[in-house]
Amino acid sequence: MNDISQGLLAALRLIVTFDAELWEISLRSLQVSLTAVIIASAVAMPFGAFLAVQRFKYRRLIISIMNALMGLPPVVVGLIFYILLSRSGPFGVFGLLFTPWAMIIVQIVIITPIIASISHQAMRELWAEYHDLLISLNTSKWQRIKTLIWDGRRNLLTAGLAGFGRAIGEVGAIMIVGGNIEHATRVLTTAIALETGKGDFALALGLGFVLIGLALFVNISIHWLSRTERERRW
Amino acid sequence: MFPLCLSNVSVARRGKSVLGPVDLVIDQGGPTMVIGPNGSGKTTLLRVMHGIERISEGTAAWAKPDHANHAYVFQSPVVLRRTVAENLSYPLYLIKYAKPEINTAVEYWIERIGLGKVANRSATRLSGGERQKLAIARALIRDPKVLFLDEPCSNLDGQSTREIETLLLETAAAGTRIIMATHDMAQARRLAADVVFMKSGRIAETGLAPDVFDAPKTSELKAFFKGDILE
Ligand SMILES: Nc1ncnc2c1ncn2[C@@H]1O[C@H](COP(=O)(O)OP(=O)(O)O)[C@@H](O)[C@H]1O
Ligand SMILES: [Mg+2]
């Protein structure tokens, strides 16, 4: 009990004094996960809209695969990309293993199906609503996708935030491909794992608070978004 | 672009025939009211004429096809999750009108349907009557030569119905060809120049409004006017 309360106090001190290490690790976490979310969204959101608008032969199969990929175990994704990115692997020449880019890549792989699936769901509902009008107005495929993305922007932001929440809290895959290297690839989750193992609860808890803060921020944002979605204020 | 000729048109959904076979010629004139009991195929017929329904047999062809000159108002109005003004500008934006032109048209129509005060409010928060007026204005903003309406006043109060009927009569007088489905016989009498009576997926009777209303020829139409339940 004493350990924990001391740890809590020390953690709060680290946070309020903007401890350099804590700051650096938090910032890197944000950088990696935000980059992953932006890249994944750029692919997943138009793809979700496309799946909603376009009928084609293997559409159902692709949707099933997309939903199955959501359940991909991150550790296995990490392992596969470790092999792909290692010196002797097919992408070894790029020297990406143990860099932030390796972490970004595995996070993209993990969250793209999630963002695509949530986006597709939202776009499908909107398409059901808009279908008749957009057909009647003789819109092109691309105009339809643009309209759905714009009018469904709040739902899409929710999808992005869900992806971000998943990315920022992920530890298995980025541990493997990032290596948790100090001043290079150490992020919130991997640092917490390490500091807990070392018994430095102060730093571990401090990092934990930041992580919880970010997760809370994401959830409150999603909540707030779904409220404004109902009220349609923007 | 007139006339529109439907010849031997049938529509089937999931193997079941829902329309036809029907033959019909739509030429200049109107307004044409499509009447008939629920499920008689009024909606399907309008959708065929607008070209958004797959035909399983026969042909429906305009003398000179020009879909851009059609507009269609659906039975339950589709409202874009945008502001009232953005709903109106949308069809013009699609065909790449210039900004000033769009603004002029939007301002004109928004005043004409009396929604000036809520121009920048989300259209999803409008009442049923306001939504329907918005949908009609959005259909008219491209100045179509043909306007299809599917029971635009079902579920609306008297005030909204009167405003919409006035708007439609003005539109017809300005030269837009109106083809409209309605189940409201009083409304059909007020608006119709000619009538298409549907029953069980077929056109049972057509004619000029005075003839049809005062001297229906078929026993089905007589029964319909009497208020009998038609199957
Ligand atoms: N989506 C649908 N699937 C199958 N049958 C339908 C569908 N929509 C309408 N129908 C059938 O098509 C027939 C004509 O419908 P409709 O054109 O909507 O008639 P109305 O507009 O006069 O009420 C009806 O028998 C109806 O049951
Ligand atoms: Mg109908």
Coordinates of C-alpha atoms and ligand atoms in Angstrom, one line a residue:
Chain A
M1 CA 0.0 0.0 0.0
N2 CA 2.8 2.3 1.0
D3 CA 4.6 1.5 -2.3
I4 CA 1.6 2.5 -4.2
S5 CA 0.9 5.8 -2.4
Q6 CA 4.5 6.8 -2.7
G7 CA 4.4 5.8 -6.3
L8 CA 1.4 8.0 -6.9
L9 CA 3.0 11.0 -5.3
A10 CA 6.1 10.6 -7.3
A11 CA 4.1 10.1 -10.4
L12 CA 2.2 13.3 -9.8
R13 CA 5.5 15.1 -9.2
L14 CA 6.8 13.9 -12.5
I15 CA 3.8 15.1 -14.3
V16 CA 3.5 18.6 -12.8
T17 CA 7.2 19.2 -13.2
F18 CA 7.1 18.2 -16.9
D19 CA 9.7 15.5 -16.3
A20 CA 11.9 15.4 -19.5
E21 CA 11.8 11.6 -19.9
L22 CA 8.0 11.4 -19.3
W23 CA 7.5 14.3 -21.7
E24 CA 9.7 12.7 -24.4
I25 CA 8.0 9.3 -24.2
S26 CA 4.5 10.8 -24.2
L27 CA 5.2 13.0 -27.2
R28 CA 6.7 10.0 -29.1
S29 CA 3.6 7.9 -28.4
L30 CA 1.4 10.7 -29.7
Q31 CA 3.6 11.1 -32.8
V32 CA 3.6 7.4 -33.6
S33 CA -0.1 6.8 -33.1
L34 CA -1.3 10.0 -34.7
T35 CA 0.8 9.3 -37.8
A36 CA -0.6 5.8 -37.9
V37 CA -4.2 7.1 -37.5
I38 CA -3.8 9.7 -40.2
I39 CA -2.3 7.3 -42.7
A40 CA -4.8 4.5 -41.8
S41 CA -7.8 6.8 -42.1
A42 CA -6.7 8.1 -45.5
V43 CA -7.0 4.6 -46.8
A44 CA -9.7 3.1 -44.6
M45 CA -12.3 5.9 -44.8
P46 CA -12.7 6.2 -48.6
F47 CA -12.5 2.4 -48.7
G48 CA -15.4 2.1 -46.3
A49 CA -17.4 4.6 -48.3
F50 CA -16.5 2.8 -51.5
L51 CA -17.7 -0.5 -50.1
A52 CA -21.0 1.1 -49.1
V53 CA -21.6 2.6 -52.5
Q54 CA -20.3 0.1 -55.0
R55 CA -21.7 -3.4 -55.6
F56 CA -19.2 -5.8 -57.0
K57 CA -18.5 -9.5 -57.1
Y58 CA -16.3 -10.1 -54.0
R59 CA -17.8 -7.3 -51.9
R60 CA -19.2 -9.5 -49.2
L61 CA -16.0 -11.6 -49.1
I62 CA -13.9 -8.4 -48.7
I63 CA -16.2 -7.1 -45.9
S64 CA -15.8 -10.5 -44.1
I65 CA -12.1 -10.4 -44.4
M66 CA -12.0 -6.8 -43.2
N67 CA -14.1 -7.8 -40.1
A68 CA -11.9 -10.8 -39.5
L69 CA -8.7 -8.6 -39.7
M70 CA -10.1 -6.6 -36.8
G71 CA -9.4 -9.6 -34.6
L72 CA -5.8 -9.9 -35.7
P73 CA -3.6 -10.5 -32.6
P74 CA -1.2 -7.5 -32.4
V75 CA 1.6 -9.7 -31.2
V76 CA 1.4 -11.8 -34.3
V77 CA 1.3 -8.7 -36.5
G78 CA 4.5 -7.6 -34.7
L79 CA 6.1 -11.0 -35.3
I80 CA 5.3 -11.0 -39.0
F81 CA 6.6 -7.5 -39.5
Y82 CA 9.7 -8.3 -37.5
I83 CA 10.5 -11.0 -40.0
L84 CA 9.6 -8.8 -43.0
L85 CA 11.6 -5.8 -41.8
S86 CA 14.6 -7.6 -40.3
R87 CA 18.0 -7.3 -42.1
S88 CA 17.5 -10.6 -43.9
G89 CA 13.8 -10.1 -44.6
P90 CA 12.4 -8.9 -47.9
F91 CA 12.1 -5.2 -46.7
G92 CA 15.4 -5.4 -44.7
V93 CA 17.2 -3.0 -47.1
F94 CA 15.0 -0.1 -45.8
G95 CA 16.5 -0.5 -42.3
L96 CA 13.2 0.2 -40.6
L97 CA 13.3 -2.3 -37.8
F98 CA 13.7 -0.7 -34.4
T99 CA 12.7 2.7 -35.7
P100 CA 9.5 4.7 -35.1
W101 CA 8.4 3.9 -38.6
A102 CA 8.3 0.2 -37.9
M103 CA 5.9 1.0 -35.0
I104 CA 3.8 3.2 -37.2
I105 CA 3.6 0.5 -39.9
V106 CA 2.4 -2.2 -37.5
Q107 CA -0.1 0.2 -35.9
I108 CA -1.4 1.0 -39.4
V109 CA -1.9 -2.7 -40.0
I110 CA -3.7 -3.1 -36.7
I111 CA -6.1 -0.2 -36.9
T112 CA -6.9 0.1 -40.6
P113 CA -9.5 -2.8 -40.4
I114 CA -11.1 -1.2 -37.4
I115 CA -11.4 2.3 -38.9
A116 CA -12.5 0.8 -42.3
S117 CA -15.1 -1.4 -40.6
I118 CA -16.6 1.4 -38.4
S119 CA -16.5 3.8 -41.4
H120 CA -18.2 1.3 -43.7
Q121 CA -21.0 0.8 -41.1
A122 CA -21.6 4.5 -40.9
M123 CA -21.3 5.1 -44.7
R124 CA -23.8 2.2 -45.3
E125 CA -26.4 3.8 -43.1
L126 CA -25.9 7.1 -44.7
W127 CA -26.1 5.6 -48.2
A128 CA -29.4 3.9 -47.4
E129 CA -30.7 7.3 -46.5
Y130 CA -29.2 9.1 -49.5
H131 CA -29.4 6.4 -52.2
D132 CA -32.6 7.4 -54.0
L133 CA -31.7 11.1 -54.1
L134 CA -28.1 10.6 -55.3
I135 CA -29.3 8.2 -58.0
S136 CA -32.0 10.6 -59.0
L137 CA -29.5 13.5 -59.3
N138 CA -27.4 11.4 -61.6
T139 CA -24.3 11.7 -59.4
S140 CA -21.0 10.0 -60.3
K141 CA -19.4 7.3 -58.1
W142 CA -16.9 9.8 -56.9
Q143 CA -19.5 12.5 -56.1
R144 CA -21.4 9.9 -54.1
I145 CA -18.3 8.9 -52.1
K146 CA -17.4 12.6 -51.5
T147 CA -21.0 13.4 -50.4
L148 CA -21.0 10.4 -48.0
I149 CA -17.6 11.3 -46.5
W150 CA -18.5 14.9 -46.0
D151 CA -22.0 14.4 -44.5
G152 CA -20.7 11.5 -42.4
R153 CA -17.7 13.4 -41.2
R154 CA -18.6 13.2 -37.5
N155 CA -19.1 9.4 -37.7
L156 CA -15.8 9.1 -39.5
L157 CA -14.0 11.2 -36.8
T158 CA -15.5 8.7 -34.3
A159 CA -14.0 5.9 -36.3
G160 CA -10.6 7.6 -36.3
L161 CA -10.7 8.2 -32.6
A162 CA -11.5 4.5 -32.0
G163 CA -8.5 3.6 -34.1
F164 CA -6.4 6.1 -32.1
G165 CA -7.5 4.6 -28.8
R166 CA -6.5 1.2 -30.0
A167 CA -3.2 2.4 -31.4
I168 CA -2.1 4.4 -28.3
G169 CA -2.8 1.5 -25.9
E170 CA -1.2 -1.2 -28.0
V171 CA 2.0 -2.8 -26.6
G172 CA 2.7 -6.2 -28.0
A173 CA 3.4 -5.4 -31.7
I174 CA 5.4 -2.2 -31.1
M175 CA 7.5 -3.8 -28.5
I176 CA 8.6 -6.4 -31.0
V177 CA 9.3 -4.2 -34.0
G178 CA 10.3 -1.1 -32.0
G179 CA 12.5 -2.7 -29.4
N180 CA 11.6 -0.2 -26.7
I181 CA 14.9 1.6 -27.2
E182 CA 15.5 4.6 -25.0
H183 CA 15.4 8.0 -26.8
A184 CA 14.4 6.2 -30.0
T185 CA 11.4 3.9 -29.9
R186 CA 10.3 4.0 -26.3
V187 CA 6.6 4.9 -26.0
L188 CA 4.1 5.0 -23.2
T189 CA 3.0 1.4 -23.2
T190 CA 6.4 -0.2 -23.7
A191 CA 7.9 2.1 -21.1
I192 CA 5.3 1.1 -18.6
A193 CA 6.0 -2.5 -19.2
L194 CA 9.7 -1.9 -18.7
E195 CA 9.5 0.3 -15.6
T196 CA 7.1 -2.0 -13.9
G197 CA 9.5 -4.9 -14.6
K198 CA 12.3 -2.8 -13.0
G199 CA 10.1 -1.9 -10.1
D200 CA 10.2 1.9 -10.8
F201 CA 6.5 2.4 -10.0
A202 CA 6.8 6.2 -9.9
L203 CA 7.7 6.5 -13.6
A204 CA 5.4 3.6 -14.5
L205 CA 2.4 5.2 -12.8
G206 CA 3.2 8.6 -14.2
L207 CA 3.3 7.2 -17.7
G208 CA 0.1 5.3 -16.8
F209 CA -1.7 8.5 -15.8
V210 CA -0.8 10.1 -19.1
L211 CA -2.0 7.1 -21.0
I212 CA -5.3 7.0 -19.0
G213 CA -5.6 10.8 -19.7
L214 CA -5.3 10.2 -23.4
A215 CA -7.7 7.3 -23.4
L216 CA -10.2 9.4 -21.4
F217 CA -9.8 12.3 -23.8
V218 CA -10.5 9.9 -26.7
N219 CA -13.6 8.5 -25.1
I220 CA -15.0 11.9 -24.0
S221 CA -14.4 13.1 -27.5
I222 CA -16.3 10.2 -29.0
H223 CA -19.1 10.8 -26.6
W224 CA -19.2 14.5 -27.3
L225 CA -19.1 13.8 -31.1
S226 CA -22.0 11.4 -31.0
R227 CA -24.0 14.1 -29.1
T228 CA -23.2 16.8 -31.6
E229 CA -24.0 14.1 -34.3
R230 CA -27.5 13.9 -33.0
E231 CA -27.8 17.7 -32.8
R232 CA -25.8 18.2 -36.0
R233 CA -24.2 21.4 -34.9
W234 CA -21.3 21.3 -37.3
Chain B
M1 CA -37.5 15.8 -75.1
F2 CA -41.2 14.8 -75.2
P3 CA -42.9 12.5 -75.6
L4 CA -42.1 9.7 -73.2
C5 CA -43.3 6.4 -74.5
L6 CA -43.8 3.4 -72.2
S7 CA -44.5 0.3 -74.3
N8 CA -45.3 -3.0 -72.7
V9 CA -43.3 -2.1 -69.6
S10 CA -43.2 -4.7 -66.8
V11 CA -41.3 -4.5 -63.5
A12 CA -40.6 -7.6 -61.4
R13 CA -39.1 -7.7 -57.9
R14 CA -37.8 -10.9 -56.6
G15 CA -39.6 -12.8 -59.3
K16 CA -43.0 -11.1 -58.5
S17 CA -44.6 -8.8 -61.0
V18 CA -45.2 -5.4 -59.4
L19 CA -46.0 -3.4 -62.5
G20 CA -47.3 -4.0 -65.9
P21 CA -47.5 -4.6 -68.6
V22 CA -48.3 -0.9 -69.1
D23 CA -48.5 1.3 -72.2
L24 CA -48.5 5.1 -71.7
V25 CA -47.5 8.2 -73.6
I26 CA -46.6 11.3 -71.7
D27 CA -46.5 14.5 -73.8
Q28 CA -46.5 18.2 -73.0
G29 CA -49.4 19.4 -70.9
G30 CA -50.4 18.3 -67.4
P31 CA -50.3 18.3 -64.5
T32 CA -50.9 14.5 -64.6
M33 CA -52.1 12.9 -61.5
V34 CA -51.4 9.2 -61.0
I35 CA -54.1 7.8 -58.7
G36 CA -55.0 4.4 -57.4
P37 CA -55.0 2.3 -54.2
N38 CA -52.0 1.6 -52.1
G39 CA -49.7 -1.0 -53.7
S40 CA -51.2 -0.4 -57.2
G41 CA -47.8 0.6 -58.6
K42 CA -47.9 4.4 -58.6
T43 CA -44.4 4.7 -57.1
T44 CA -43.0 2.1 -59.5
L45 CA -44.6 3.8 -62.5
L46 CA -43.0 7.1 -61.6
R47 CA -39.6 5.6 -61.0
V48 CA -39.8 3.9 -64.4
M49 CA -40.6 7.2 -66.0
H50 CA -37.7 8.9 -64.2
G51 CA -35.4 6.0 -65.2
I52 CA -34.4 4.8 -61.7
E53 CA -36.3 1.5 -61.8
R54 CA -35.0 -1.6 -63.6
I55 CA -37.5 -2.7 -66.2
S56 CA -37.8 -6.4 -66.7
E57 CA -39.7 -6.2 -70.0
G58 CA -40.7 -3.5 -72.6
T59 CA -39.2 -0.1 -73.1
A60 CA -39.5 3.4 -71.6
A61 CA -37.9 6.0 -73.8
W62 CA -38.0 9.8 -74.1
A63 CA -37.9 11.1 -77.7
K64 CA -34.7 12.9 -76.6
P65 CA -33.3 11.5 -73.3
D66 CA -32.2 14.2 -71.0
H67 CA -32.0 13.0 -67.4
A68 CA -30.5 16.3 -66.2
N69 CA -33.8 17.9 -67.0
H70 CA -35.8 15.7 -64.7
A71 CA -36.3 16.0 -61.0
Y72 CA -37.9 13.6 -58.6
V73 CA -39.4 14.2 -55.1
F74 CA -39.6 11.1 -53.1
Q75 CA -42.5 10.1 -50.9
S76 CA -40.5 10.4 -47.7
P77 CA -38.3 13.4 -48.5
V78 CA -34.5 12.7 -48.5
V79 CA -32.9 15.4 -46.4
L80 CA -29.1 15.8 -46.6
R81 CA -27.4 16.1 -43.3
R82 CA -26.5 19.7 -44.1
T83 CA -27.9 23.1 -43.6
V84 CA -31.1 24.1 -45.4
A85 CA -29.1 26.4 -47.7
E86 CA -26.6 23.6 -48.5
N87 CA -29.4 21.2 -49.3
L88 CA -30.6 23.7 -51.9
S89 CA -27.2 24.4 -53.4
Y90 CA -26.3 20.7 -53.6
P91 CA -27.8 19.9 -57.0
L92 CA -26.2 23.0 -58.5
Y93 CA -22.9 22.3 -56.9
L94 CA -23.0 18.8 -58.6
I95 CA -23.2 20.3 -62.0
K96 CA -20.5 22.9 -61.2
Y97 CA -22.5 26.1 -61.2
A98 CA -20.5 29.2 -60.3
K99 CA -20.7 30.3 -56.7
P100 CA -22.6 33.6 -57.4
E101 CA -25.1 31.8 -59.5
I102 CA -25.6 29.2 -56.8
N103 CA -26.1 31.9 -54.1
T104 CA -28.6 33.8 -56.2
A105 CA -30.7 30.7 -56.8
V106 CA -30.5 29.5 -53.2
E107 CA -31.6 32.9 -51.9
Y108 CA -34.5 33.0 -54.3
W109 CA -35.8 29.5 -53.4
I110 CA -35.2 29.8 -49.7
E111 CA -37.4 32.9 -49.6
R112 CA -39.9 31.3 -51.9
I113 CA -40.5 28.4 -49.5
G114 CA -40.4 30.6 -46.5
L115 CA -37.4 29.1 -44.8
G116 CA -35.2 32.2 -44.8
K117 CA -35.0 32.3 -41.0
V118 CA -33.6 28.7 -40.8
A119 CA -31.3 28.9 -43.8
N120 CA -28.2 28.0 -41.8
R121 CA -29.9 25.5 -39.5
S122 CA -29.5 21.8 -40.1
A123 CA -32.2 20.6 -42.4
T124 CA -32.6 17.4 -40.4
R125 CA -34.3 19.5 -37.7
L126 CA -37.1 20.7 -40.0
S127 CA -40.7 19.7 -39.6
G128 CA -42.3 17.3 -42.1
G129 CA -43.9 20.1 -44.1
E130 CA -40.7 22.1 -44.2
R131 CA -38.7 19.1 -45.3
Q132 CA -41.1 18.4 -48.1
K133 CA -41.0 22.1 -49.3
L134 CA -37.2 21.9 -49.1
A135 CA -37.2 18.7 -51.2
I136 CA -39.4 20.3 -53.8
A137 CA -37.4 23.5 -53.9
R138 CA -34.2 21.4 -54.2
A139 CA -35.8 19.5 -57.1
L140 CA -36.8 22.8 -58.8
I141 CA -33.6 24.6 -58.3
R142 CA -32.1 23.2 -61.6
D143 CA -35.3 24.4 -63.3
P144 CA -36.3 21.0 -64.6
K145 CA -38.5 20.4 -67.6
V146 CA -40.2 17.5 -65.9
L147 CA -41.0 17.1 -62.2
F148 CA -42.1 13.9 -60.7
L149 CA -43.6 13.9 -57.2
D150 CA -44.6 10.8 -55.2
E151 CA -47.4 11.7 -52.8
P152 CA -45.7 14.9 -51.6
C153 CA -48.5 15.8 -49.2
S154 CA -49.1 12.5 -47.5
N155 CA -48.9 13.1 -43.7
L156 CA -48.8 16.9 -44.1
D157 CA -51.1 19.5 -42.4
G158 CA -53.5 21.6 -44.4
Q159 CA -51.4 24.7 -44.3
S160 CA -48.3 22.9 -45.8
T161 CA -50.5 21.1 -48.3
R162 CA -51.9 24.4 -49.5
E163 CA -48.5 26.0 -49.8
I164 CA -47.2 23.0 -51.8
E165 CA -50.2 22.9 -54.1
T166 CA -49.8 26.6 -54.8
L167 CA -46.1 26.1 -55.6
L168 CA -46.9 23.2 -57.9
L169 CA -49.5 25.1 -59.8
E170 CA -47.1 28.1 -60.2
T171 CA -44.4 25.6 -61.4
A172 CA -46.8 24.0 -63.9
A173 CA -47.8 27.5 -65.2
A174 CA -44.2 28.3 -65.6
G175 CA -43.9 25.4 -68.0
T176 CA -42.6 22.5 -65.9
R177 CA -44.3 19.2 -66.8
I178 CA -45.7 17.8 -63.5
I179 CA -46.4 14.1 -63.0
M180 CA -47.5 13.3 -59.5
A181 CA -48.8 10.4 -57.6
T182 CA -51.4 11.1 -55.0
H183 CA -54.0 9.1 -52.9
D184 CA -55.9 12.3 -52.1
M185 CA -58.8 12.5 -54.5
A186 CA -59.7 16.0 -53.6
Q187 CA -56.1 17.1 -54.3
A188 CA -56.2 15.2 -57.6
R189 CA -59.3 17.2 -58.6
R190 CA -57.6 20.5 -57.6
L191 CA -54.4 19.9 -59.5
A192 CA -55.1 17.5 -62.4
A193 CA -55.3 18.3 -66.1
D194 CA -55.3 14.6 -66.8
V195 CA -55.4 11.4 -64.8
V196 CA -53.8 8.0 -64.8
F197 CA -55.7 5.5 -62.7
M198 CA -53.7 2.5 -61.6
K199 CA -54.9 -0.8 -60.2
S200 CA -53.0 -4.0 -59.4
G201 CA -49.9 -2.8 -61.3
R202 CA -51.8 -1.9 -64.4
I203 CA -53.1 1.3 -65.9
A204 CA -56.9 0.8 -65.6
E205 CA -58.0 4.1 -67.0
T206 CA -56.6 7.4 -68.4
G207 CA -58.2 10.6 -69.5
L208 CA -58.7 14.3 -69.1
A209 CA -59.5 15.3 -65.5
P210 CA -63.2 16.4 -66.1
D211 CA -64.0 13.3 -68.0
V212 CA -62.4 10.9 -65.6
F213 CA -63.8 12.6 -62.5
D214 CA -67.3 13.1 -63.8
A215 CA -67.8 10.1 -66.0
P216 CA -65.4 7.3 -65.1
K217 CA -65.6 4.5 -67.6
T218 CA -64.3 1.4 -65.8
S219 CA -66.1 -0.3 -63.0
E220 CA -62.8 -0.2 -61.0
L221 CA -62.5 3.5 -61.1
K222 CA -66.2 3.9 -60.2
A223 CA -65.7 1.6 -57.3
F224 CA -62.5 3.6 -56.3
F225 CA -64.3 6.9 -56.4
K226 CA -67.2 5.4 -54.4
G227 CA -64.6 4.5 -51.7
D228 CA -64.8 0.7 -52.1
I229 CA -61.8 -1.2 -51.0
L230 CA -60.0 -2.4 -54.1
E231 CA -57.8 -5.5 -54.1
Ligands
LIG1 N1 -39.0 -3.2 -52.2 C1 -40.0 -3.9 -52.6 N2 -39.9 -5.3 -52.7 C2 -40.9 -6.0 -53.2 N3 -42.1 -5.6 -53.5 C3 -42.3 -4.3 -53.4 C4 -41.3 -3.4 -53.0 N4 -41.8 -2.1 -53.0 C5 -43.0 -2.2 -53.5 N5 -43.4 -3.5 -53.7 C6 -44.6 -4.0 -54.3 O1 -44.8 -3.4 -55.5 C7 -46.2 -3.2 -55.7 C8 -46.3 -1.7 -56.2 O2 -45.8 -0.9 -55.2 P1 -45.8 0.7 -55.3 O3 -45.3 1.0 -56.7 O4 -45.0 1.2 -54.2 O5 -47.3 1.1 -55.2 P2 -48.0 2.4 -54.7 O6 -47.0 3.5 -54.8 O7 -49.2 2.6 -55.6 O8 -48.4 2.2 -53.3 C9 -46.9 -3.5 -54.4 O9 -47.5 -4.7 -54.6 C10 -45.8 -3.6 -53.4 O10 -46.1 -4.6 -52.5
MG2 MG -46.1 4.7 -53.4

